[in-house]
Short mmCIF file of C-alpha atoms in Angstrom, two decimals:
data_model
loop_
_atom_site.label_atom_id
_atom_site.label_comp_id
_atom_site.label_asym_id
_atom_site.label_seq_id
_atom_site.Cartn_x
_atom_site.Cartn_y
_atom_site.Cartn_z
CA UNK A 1 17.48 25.35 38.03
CA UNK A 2 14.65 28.28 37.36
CA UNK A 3 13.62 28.08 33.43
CA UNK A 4 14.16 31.29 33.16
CA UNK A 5 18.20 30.61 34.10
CA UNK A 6 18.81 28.18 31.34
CA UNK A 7 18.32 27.91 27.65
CA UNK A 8 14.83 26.18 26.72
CA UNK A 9 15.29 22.94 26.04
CA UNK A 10 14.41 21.03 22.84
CA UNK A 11 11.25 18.38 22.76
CA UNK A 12 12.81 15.33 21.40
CA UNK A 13 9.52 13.07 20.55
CA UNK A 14 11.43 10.17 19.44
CA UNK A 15 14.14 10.24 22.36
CA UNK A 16 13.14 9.42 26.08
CA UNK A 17 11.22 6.79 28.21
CA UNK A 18 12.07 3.39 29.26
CA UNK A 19 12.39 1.35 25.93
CA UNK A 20 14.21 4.23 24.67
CA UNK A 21 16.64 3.75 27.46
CA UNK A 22 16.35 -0.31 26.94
CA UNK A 23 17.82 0.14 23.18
CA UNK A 24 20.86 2.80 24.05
CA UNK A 25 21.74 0.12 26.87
CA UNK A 26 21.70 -2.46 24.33
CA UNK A 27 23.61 -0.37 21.87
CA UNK A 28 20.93 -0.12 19.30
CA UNK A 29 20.79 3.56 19.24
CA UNK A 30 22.30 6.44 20.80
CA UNK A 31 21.45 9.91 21.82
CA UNK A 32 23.00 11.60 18.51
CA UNK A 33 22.11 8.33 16.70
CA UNK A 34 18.53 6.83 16.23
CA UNK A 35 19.78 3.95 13.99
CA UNK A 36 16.24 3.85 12.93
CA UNK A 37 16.95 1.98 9.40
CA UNK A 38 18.98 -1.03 11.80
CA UNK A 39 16.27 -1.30 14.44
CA UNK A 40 13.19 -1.22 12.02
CA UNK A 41 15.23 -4.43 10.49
CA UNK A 42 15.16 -6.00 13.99
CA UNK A 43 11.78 -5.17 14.63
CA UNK A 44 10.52 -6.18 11.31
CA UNK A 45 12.64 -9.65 11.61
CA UNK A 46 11.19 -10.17 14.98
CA UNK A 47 7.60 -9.62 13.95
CA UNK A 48 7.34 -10.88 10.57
CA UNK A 49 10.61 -12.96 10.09
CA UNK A 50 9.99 -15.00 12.76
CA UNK A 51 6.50 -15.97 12.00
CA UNK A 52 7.57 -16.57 8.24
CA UNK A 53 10.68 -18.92 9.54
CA UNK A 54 7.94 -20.99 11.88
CA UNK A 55 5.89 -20.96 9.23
CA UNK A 56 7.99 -22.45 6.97
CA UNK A 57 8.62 -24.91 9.77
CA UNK A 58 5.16 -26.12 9.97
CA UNK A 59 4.38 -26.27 5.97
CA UNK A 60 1.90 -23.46 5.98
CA UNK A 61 3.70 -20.20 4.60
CA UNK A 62 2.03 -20.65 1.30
CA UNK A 63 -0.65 -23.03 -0.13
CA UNK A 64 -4.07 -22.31 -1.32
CA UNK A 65 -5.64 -18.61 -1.09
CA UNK A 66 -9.35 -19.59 1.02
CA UNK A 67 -6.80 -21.17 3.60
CA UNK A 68 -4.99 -18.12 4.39
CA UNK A 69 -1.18 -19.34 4.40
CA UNK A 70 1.03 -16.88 6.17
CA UNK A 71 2.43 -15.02 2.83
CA UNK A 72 -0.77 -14.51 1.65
CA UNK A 73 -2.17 -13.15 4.65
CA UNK A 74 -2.96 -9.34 4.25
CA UNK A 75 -2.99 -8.71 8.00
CA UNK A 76 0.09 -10.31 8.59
CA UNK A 77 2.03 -7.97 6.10
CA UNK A 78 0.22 -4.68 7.05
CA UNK A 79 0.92 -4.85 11.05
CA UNK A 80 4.39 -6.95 11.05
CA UNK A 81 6.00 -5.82 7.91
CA UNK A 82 4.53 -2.67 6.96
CA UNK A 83 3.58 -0.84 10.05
CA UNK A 84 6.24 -2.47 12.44
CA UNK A 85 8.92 -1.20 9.85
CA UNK A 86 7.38 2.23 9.01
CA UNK A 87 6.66 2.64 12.76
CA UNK A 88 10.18 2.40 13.85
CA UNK A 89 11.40 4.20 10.46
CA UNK A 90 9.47 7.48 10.87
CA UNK A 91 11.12 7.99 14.58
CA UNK A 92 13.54 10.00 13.16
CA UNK A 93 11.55 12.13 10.50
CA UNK A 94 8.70 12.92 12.96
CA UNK A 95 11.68 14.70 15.31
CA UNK A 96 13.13 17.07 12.81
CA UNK A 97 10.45 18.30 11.31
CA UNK A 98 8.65 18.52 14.56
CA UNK A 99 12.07 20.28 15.71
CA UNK A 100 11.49 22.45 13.29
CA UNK A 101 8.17 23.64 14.09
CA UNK A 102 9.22 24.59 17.41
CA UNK A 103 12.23 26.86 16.26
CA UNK A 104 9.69 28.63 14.66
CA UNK A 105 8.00 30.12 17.49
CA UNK A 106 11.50 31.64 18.32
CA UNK A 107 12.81 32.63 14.59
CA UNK A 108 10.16 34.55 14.47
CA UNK A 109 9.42 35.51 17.57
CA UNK A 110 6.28 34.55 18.20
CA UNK A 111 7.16 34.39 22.26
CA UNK A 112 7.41 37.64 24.17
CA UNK A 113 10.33 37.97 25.94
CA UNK A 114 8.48 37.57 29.12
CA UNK A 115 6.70 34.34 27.80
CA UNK A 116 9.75 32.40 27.62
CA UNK A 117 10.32 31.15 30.99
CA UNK A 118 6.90 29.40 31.36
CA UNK A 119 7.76 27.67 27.84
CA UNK A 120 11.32 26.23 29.19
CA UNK A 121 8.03 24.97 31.85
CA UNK A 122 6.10 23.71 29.12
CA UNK A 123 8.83 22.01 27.65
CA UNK A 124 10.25 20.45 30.56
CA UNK A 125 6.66 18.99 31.39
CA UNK A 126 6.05 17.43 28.40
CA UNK A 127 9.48 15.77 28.28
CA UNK A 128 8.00 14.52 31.87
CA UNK A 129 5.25 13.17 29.94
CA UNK A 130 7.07 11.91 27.43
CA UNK A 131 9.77 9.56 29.45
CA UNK A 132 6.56 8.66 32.10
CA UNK A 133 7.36 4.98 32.93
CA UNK A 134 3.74 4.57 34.38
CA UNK A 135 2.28 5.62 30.91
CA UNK A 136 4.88 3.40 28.70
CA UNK A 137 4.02 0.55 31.34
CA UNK A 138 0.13 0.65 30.61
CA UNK A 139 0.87 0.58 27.24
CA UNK A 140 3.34 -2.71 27.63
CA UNK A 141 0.60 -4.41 29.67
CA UNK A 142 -2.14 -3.11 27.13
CA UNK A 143 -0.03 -4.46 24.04
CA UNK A 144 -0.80 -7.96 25.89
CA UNK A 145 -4.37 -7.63 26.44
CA UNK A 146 -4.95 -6.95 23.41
CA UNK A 147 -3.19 -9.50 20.95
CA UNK A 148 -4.62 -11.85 23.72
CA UNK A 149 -8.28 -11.45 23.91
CA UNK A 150 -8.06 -10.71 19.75
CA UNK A 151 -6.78 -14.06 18.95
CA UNK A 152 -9.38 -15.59 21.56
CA UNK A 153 -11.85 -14.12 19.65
CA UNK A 154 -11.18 -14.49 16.16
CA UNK A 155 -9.20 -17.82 16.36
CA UNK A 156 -12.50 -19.94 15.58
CA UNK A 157 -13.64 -17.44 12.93
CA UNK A 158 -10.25 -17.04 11.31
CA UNK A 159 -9.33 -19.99 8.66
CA UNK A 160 -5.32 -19.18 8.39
CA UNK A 161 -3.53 -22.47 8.21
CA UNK A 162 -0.33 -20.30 9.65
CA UNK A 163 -2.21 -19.17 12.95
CA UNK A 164 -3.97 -22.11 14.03
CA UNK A 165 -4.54 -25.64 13.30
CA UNK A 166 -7.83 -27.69 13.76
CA UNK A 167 -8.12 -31.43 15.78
CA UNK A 168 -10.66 -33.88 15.30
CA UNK A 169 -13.37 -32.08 17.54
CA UNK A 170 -12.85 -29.29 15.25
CA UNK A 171 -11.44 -27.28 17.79
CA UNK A 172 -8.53 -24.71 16.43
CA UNK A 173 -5.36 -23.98 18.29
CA UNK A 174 -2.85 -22.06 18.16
CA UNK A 175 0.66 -23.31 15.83
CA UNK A 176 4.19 -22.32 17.14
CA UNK A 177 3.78 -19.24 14.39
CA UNK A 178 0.40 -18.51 15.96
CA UNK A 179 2.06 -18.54 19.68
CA UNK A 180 4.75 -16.42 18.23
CA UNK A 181 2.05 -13.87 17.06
CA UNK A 182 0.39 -13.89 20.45
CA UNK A 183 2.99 -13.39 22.38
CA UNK A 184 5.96 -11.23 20.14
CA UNK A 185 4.46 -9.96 17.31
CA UNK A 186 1.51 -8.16 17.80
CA UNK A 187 2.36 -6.59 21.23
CA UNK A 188 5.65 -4.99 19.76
CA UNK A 189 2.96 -4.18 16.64
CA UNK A 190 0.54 -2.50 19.44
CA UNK A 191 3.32 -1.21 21.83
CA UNK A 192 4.32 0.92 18.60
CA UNK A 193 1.91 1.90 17.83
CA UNK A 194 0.09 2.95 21.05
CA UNK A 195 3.88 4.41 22.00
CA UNK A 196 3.03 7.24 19.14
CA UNK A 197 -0.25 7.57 20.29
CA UNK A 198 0.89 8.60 23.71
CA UNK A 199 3.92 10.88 22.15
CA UNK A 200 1.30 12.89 19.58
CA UNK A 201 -0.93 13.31 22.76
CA UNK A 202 2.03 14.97 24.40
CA UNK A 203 2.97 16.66 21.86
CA UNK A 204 -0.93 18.28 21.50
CA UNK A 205 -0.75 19.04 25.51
CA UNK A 206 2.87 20.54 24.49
CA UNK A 207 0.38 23.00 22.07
CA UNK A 208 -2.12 23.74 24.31
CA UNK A 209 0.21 24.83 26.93
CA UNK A 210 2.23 27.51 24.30
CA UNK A 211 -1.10 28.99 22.90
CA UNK A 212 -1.88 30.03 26.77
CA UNK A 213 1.09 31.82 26.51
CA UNK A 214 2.07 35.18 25.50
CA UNK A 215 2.00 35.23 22.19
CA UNK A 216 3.14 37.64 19.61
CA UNK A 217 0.80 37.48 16.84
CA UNK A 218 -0.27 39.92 14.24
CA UNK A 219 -3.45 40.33 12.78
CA UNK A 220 -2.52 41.26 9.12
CA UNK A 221 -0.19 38.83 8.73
CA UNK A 222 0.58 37.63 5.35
CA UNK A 223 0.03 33.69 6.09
CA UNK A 224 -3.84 34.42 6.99
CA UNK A 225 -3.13 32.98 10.44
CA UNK A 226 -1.48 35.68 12.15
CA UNK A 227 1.31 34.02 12.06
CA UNK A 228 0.37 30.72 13.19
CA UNK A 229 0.23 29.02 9.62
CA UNK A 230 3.53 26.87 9.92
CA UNK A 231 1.69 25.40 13.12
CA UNK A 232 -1.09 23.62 10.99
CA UNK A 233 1.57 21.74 8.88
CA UNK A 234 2.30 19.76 11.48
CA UNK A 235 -0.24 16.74 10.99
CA UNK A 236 1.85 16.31 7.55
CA UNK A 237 4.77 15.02 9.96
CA UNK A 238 2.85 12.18 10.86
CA UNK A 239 1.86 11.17 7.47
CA UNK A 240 4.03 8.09 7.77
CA UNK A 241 2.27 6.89 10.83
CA UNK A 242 -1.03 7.17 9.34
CA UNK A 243 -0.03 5.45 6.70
CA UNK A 244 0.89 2.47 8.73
CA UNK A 245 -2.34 2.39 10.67
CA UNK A 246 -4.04 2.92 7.42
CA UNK A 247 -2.92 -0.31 6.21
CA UNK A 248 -4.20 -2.62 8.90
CA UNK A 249 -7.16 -0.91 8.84
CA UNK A 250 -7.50 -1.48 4.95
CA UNK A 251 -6.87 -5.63 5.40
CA UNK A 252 -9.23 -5.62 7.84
CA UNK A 253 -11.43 -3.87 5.89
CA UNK A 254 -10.85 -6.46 3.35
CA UNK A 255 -11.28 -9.35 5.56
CA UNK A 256 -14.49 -8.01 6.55
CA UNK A 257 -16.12 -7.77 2.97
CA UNK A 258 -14.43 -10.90 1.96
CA UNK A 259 -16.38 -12.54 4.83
CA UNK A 260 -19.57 -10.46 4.20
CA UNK A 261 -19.22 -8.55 7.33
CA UNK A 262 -18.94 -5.35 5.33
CA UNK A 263 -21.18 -4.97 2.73
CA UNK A 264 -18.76 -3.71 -0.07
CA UNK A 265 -21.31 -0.69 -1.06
CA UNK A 266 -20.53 0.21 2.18
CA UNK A 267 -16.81 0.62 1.82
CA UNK A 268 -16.66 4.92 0.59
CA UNK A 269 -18.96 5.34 3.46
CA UNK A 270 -16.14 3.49 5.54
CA UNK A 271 -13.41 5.03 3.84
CA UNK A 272 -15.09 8.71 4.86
CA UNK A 273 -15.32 8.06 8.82
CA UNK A 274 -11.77 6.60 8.74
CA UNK A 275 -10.34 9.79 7.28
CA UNK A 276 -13.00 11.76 9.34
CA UNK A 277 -11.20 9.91 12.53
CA UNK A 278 -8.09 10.63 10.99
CA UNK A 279 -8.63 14.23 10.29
CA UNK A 280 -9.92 14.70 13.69
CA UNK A 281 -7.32 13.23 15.87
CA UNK A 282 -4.40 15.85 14.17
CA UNK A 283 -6.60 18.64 13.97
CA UNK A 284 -8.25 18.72 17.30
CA UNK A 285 -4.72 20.15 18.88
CA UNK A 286 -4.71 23.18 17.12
CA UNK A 287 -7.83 24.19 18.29
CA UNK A 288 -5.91 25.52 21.20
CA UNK A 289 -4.52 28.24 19.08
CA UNK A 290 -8.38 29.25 18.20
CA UNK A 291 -8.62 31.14 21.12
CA UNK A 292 -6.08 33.86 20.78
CA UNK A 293 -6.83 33.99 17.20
CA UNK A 294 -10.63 34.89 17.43
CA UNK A 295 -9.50 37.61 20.29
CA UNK A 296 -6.56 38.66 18.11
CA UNK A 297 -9.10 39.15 15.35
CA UNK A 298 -12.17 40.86 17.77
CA UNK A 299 -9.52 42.98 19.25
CA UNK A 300 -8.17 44.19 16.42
CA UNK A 301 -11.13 44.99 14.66
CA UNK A 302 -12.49 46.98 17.28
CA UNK A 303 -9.00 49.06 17.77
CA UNK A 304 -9.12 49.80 13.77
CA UNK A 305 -12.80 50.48 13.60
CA UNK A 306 -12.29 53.15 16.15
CA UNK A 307 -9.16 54.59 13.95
CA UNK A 308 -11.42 54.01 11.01
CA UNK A 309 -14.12 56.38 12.57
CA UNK A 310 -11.52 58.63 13.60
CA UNK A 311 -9.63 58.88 9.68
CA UNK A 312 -13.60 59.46 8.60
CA UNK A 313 -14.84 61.68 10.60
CA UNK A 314 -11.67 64.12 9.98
CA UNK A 315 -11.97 63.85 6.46
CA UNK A 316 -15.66 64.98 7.20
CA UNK A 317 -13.86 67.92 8.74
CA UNK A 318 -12.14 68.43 5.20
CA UNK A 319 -14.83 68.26 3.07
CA UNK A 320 -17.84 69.88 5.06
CA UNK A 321 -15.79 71.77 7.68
CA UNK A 322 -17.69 70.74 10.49
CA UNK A 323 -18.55 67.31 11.38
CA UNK A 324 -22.43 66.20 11.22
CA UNK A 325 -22.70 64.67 14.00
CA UNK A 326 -21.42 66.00 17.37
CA UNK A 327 -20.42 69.04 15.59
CA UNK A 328 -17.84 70.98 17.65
CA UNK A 329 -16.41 68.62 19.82
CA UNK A 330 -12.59 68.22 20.27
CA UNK A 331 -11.30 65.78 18.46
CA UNK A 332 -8.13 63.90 18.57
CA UNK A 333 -6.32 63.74 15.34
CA UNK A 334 -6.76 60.55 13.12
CA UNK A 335 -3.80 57.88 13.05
CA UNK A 336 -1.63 57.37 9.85
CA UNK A 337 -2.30 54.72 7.45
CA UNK A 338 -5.71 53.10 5.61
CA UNK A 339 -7.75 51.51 8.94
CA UNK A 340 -10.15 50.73 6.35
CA UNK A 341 -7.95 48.49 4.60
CA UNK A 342 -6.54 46.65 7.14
CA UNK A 343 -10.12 46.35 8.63
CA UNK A 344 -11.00 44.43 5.56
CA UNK A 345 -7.50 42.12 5.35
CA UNK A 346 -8.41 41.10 9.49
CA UNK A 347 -11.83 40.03 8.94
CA UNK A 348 -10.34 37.22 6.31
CA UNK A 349 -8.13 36.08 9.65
CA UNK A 350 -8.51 32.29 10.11
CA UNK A 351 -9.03 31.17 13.69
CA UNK A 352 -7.91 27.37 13.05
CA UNK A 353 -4.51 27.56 11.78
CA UNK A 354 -5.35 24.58 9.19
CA UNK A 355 -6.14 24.36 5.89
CA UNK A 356 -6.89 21.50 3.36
CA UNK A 357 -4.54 21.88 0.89
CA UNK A 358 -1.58 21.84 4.43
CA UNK A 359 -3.67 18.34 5.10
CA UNK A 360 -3.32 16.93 2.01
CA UNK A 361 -0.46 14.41 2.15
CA UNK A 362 -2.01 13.28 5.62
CA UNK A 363 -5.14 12.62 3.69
CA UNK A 364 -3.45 10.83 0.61
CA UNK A 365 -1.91 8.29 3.43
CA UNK A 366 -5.11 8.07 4.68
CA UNK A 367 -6.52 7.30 1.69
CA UNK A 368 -3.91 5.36 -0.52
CA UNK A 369 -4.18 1.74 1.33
CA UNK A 370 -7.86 1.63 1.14
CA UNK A 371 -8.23 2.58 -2.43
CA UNK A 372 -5.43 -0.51 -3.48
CA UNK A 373 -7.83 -2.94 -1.34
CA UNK A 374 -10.79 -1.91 -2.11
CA UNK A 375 -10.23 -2.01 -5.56
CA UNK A 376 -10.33 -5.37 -5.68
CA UNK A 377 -13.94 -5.53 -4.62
CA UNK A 378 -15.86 -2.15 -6.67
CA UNK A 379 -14.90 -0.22 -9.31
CA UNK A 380 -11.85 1.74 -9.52
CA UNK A 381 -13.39 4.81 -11.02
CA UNK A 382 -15.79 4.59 -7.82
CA UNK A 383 -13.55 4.66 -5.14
CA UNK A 384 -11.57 7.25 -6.73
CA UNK A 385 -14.38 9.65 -6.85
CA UNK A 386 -14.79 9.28 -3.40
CA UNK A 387 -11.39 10.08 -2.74
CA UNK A 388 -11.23 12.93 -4.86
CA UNK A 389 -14.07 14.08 -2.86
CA UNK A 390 -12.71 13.60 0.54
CA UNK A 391 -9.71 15.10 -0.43
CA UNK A 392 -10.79 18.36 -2.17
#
């Protein structure tokens, strides 16, 4: 069916894709029905329960702090409680509000009428995107590799009791909890999270392709953006996610002064790039709207200049009866209004539809983990000056 012969269809981030398809078989959600507070149970139980139960098993779930048991392990709460559970929680969030976002561009219109075939295209592309077995199957095989060659690599380095036990030849190896890890825990920890990494970069190709379009914007619109201002609230949808990721990075942060391989001095100067990164990686996609906003603005300043000169030069007319310059020539009569004024209100137009204060729960998420741990290493009133000034 042609687009343009069929309502545009909605872009569902959290629906789609083959372990969206593996769940509805196995009943644990359905199309009208995410189920999102039941699965992020199973996940969590899967990824953290299990570990815990083994754990218990083999004696080392608690015992002295320097040997790491597995309830004292940061790490082990911030990827397989916190951000398997979150992960899985925010599905259903993340799809309204980014629902919403999309209805804009038709409540308002911001679409011309002509413009809305090619976005049923754009639409219908990125839901491609989005249910792409090839992509969701490099991300299965990468939420191996990874897990794999991590626990290779930090298993002598890494004291936890849980994770890995030591023989005579003071070799370490991995316990039944540790093999559990390996193998179930973090992969469903990294297919998660690289799964949302994929779906956000959809969703920014999803952007790119509507600011190509046709777009309806106006210059002197109230928001500052020309319209465009609801657009740059989006990053706040994924606040939840960045809080997740924010946490692992935060007890490895932690690790990593504990074990001197961050300096803890260091730790604002860490705390900046990570929000820099942060900032960055939601921003970046609506830079595609820049475009039509700086020729929005040039456009429109060069149409009301011309009325401007125009309005003046008649009320030249008024006052001196003639004009000074190119006295005598016919002259079209001025259009209505105050060019002058609107002249003004379009030169304050923003070209990146983003402003702090629209980024400032994504930066409290960002920010939140990292202050708790590194607390326990500097001063309080330090880090939260940094904050403050990363945030304002």
């Amino acid at each position: 069916m042609n687009p343009s012969d069929a309502p545009s269809p909605d872009f569902l981030i959290a629906h789609g894709g083959p372990f969206y398809e593996l769940q509805r078989r196995l009943g644990l959600l359905h199309e009208h029905a995410l189920n999102a507070g039941r699965r992020a149970l199973i996940a969590v139980g899967l990824a953290w329960g299990m570990p815990l139960l083994l754990s218990l098993i083999g004696g080392t779930a608690w015992g002295a702090e320097p040997e790491r048991p597995y309830l004292l392990d940061l790490g082990a709460w911030a990827r397989f409680f916190v951000a398997v559970g979150v992960l899985v929680l925010s599905e259903r969030l993340v799809e309204q509000r980014l629902r919403i976002v999309q209805s804009q561009f038709l409540r308002a219109p911001l679409l011309a009428p002509d413009a809305q075939a090619e976005a049923a295209t754009a639409v219908l592309r990125a839901l491609r995107r989005r249910d792409s077995r090839l992509a969701e199957a490099v991300i299965l095989v990468l939420a191996f590799l990874l897990p794999m060659a991590g626990a290779e690599l930090k298993l002598d380095a890494d004291p936890s009791l849980w994770l890995a036990w030591t023989d005579a030849e003071s070799a370490r190896h991995l316990t039944l909890a540790g093999w559990w890890c390996v193998l179930v825990s973090a992969p469903l920890f990294w297919f998660l999270m690289l799964r949302w990494l994929w779906r956000h970069l959809v969703w920014a190709l999803l952007l790119r392709d509507v600011a190509r379009l046709k777009l309806r914007l106006v210059a002197t619109h109230p928001d500052g953006y020309g319209g465009l201002a609801f657009i740059g609230e989006y990053p706040n949808t994924f606040a939840a996610f960045v809080f997740a990721t924010t946490c692992v990075v935060a007890a490895e942060a932690l690790q990593a002064m504990l074990h001197g391989r961050l300096a803890p001095a260091a730790f604002p100067t860490a705390m900046g790039v990570w929000v820099a990164i942060v900032a960055l990686l939601f921003t970046f996609p609506l830079t595609a709207f820049s475009g039509p906003l700086k020729r929005l603005k040039r456009e429109t300043l060069h149409a009301m200049s011309a009325a401007a000169t125009q309005q003046e030069r008649e009320q030249e007319r008024t006052v001196l009866g003639r004009n000074v310059a190119a006295a005598g020539e016919a002259e079209e009569p001025p259009p209505g209004g105050d060019p002058a004024k609107t002249y003004a209100q379009v030169r304050k137009l923003g070209t990146l539809p983003v402003t702090k204060a629209a980024l400032l729960p994504l930066g409290v998420a960002a920010i939140l983990p990292l202050l708790a741990v590194g607390a326990t290493q500097l001063p309080f009133k330090e880090l939260l000056k940094a904050a403050k000034l990363l945030l304002l």
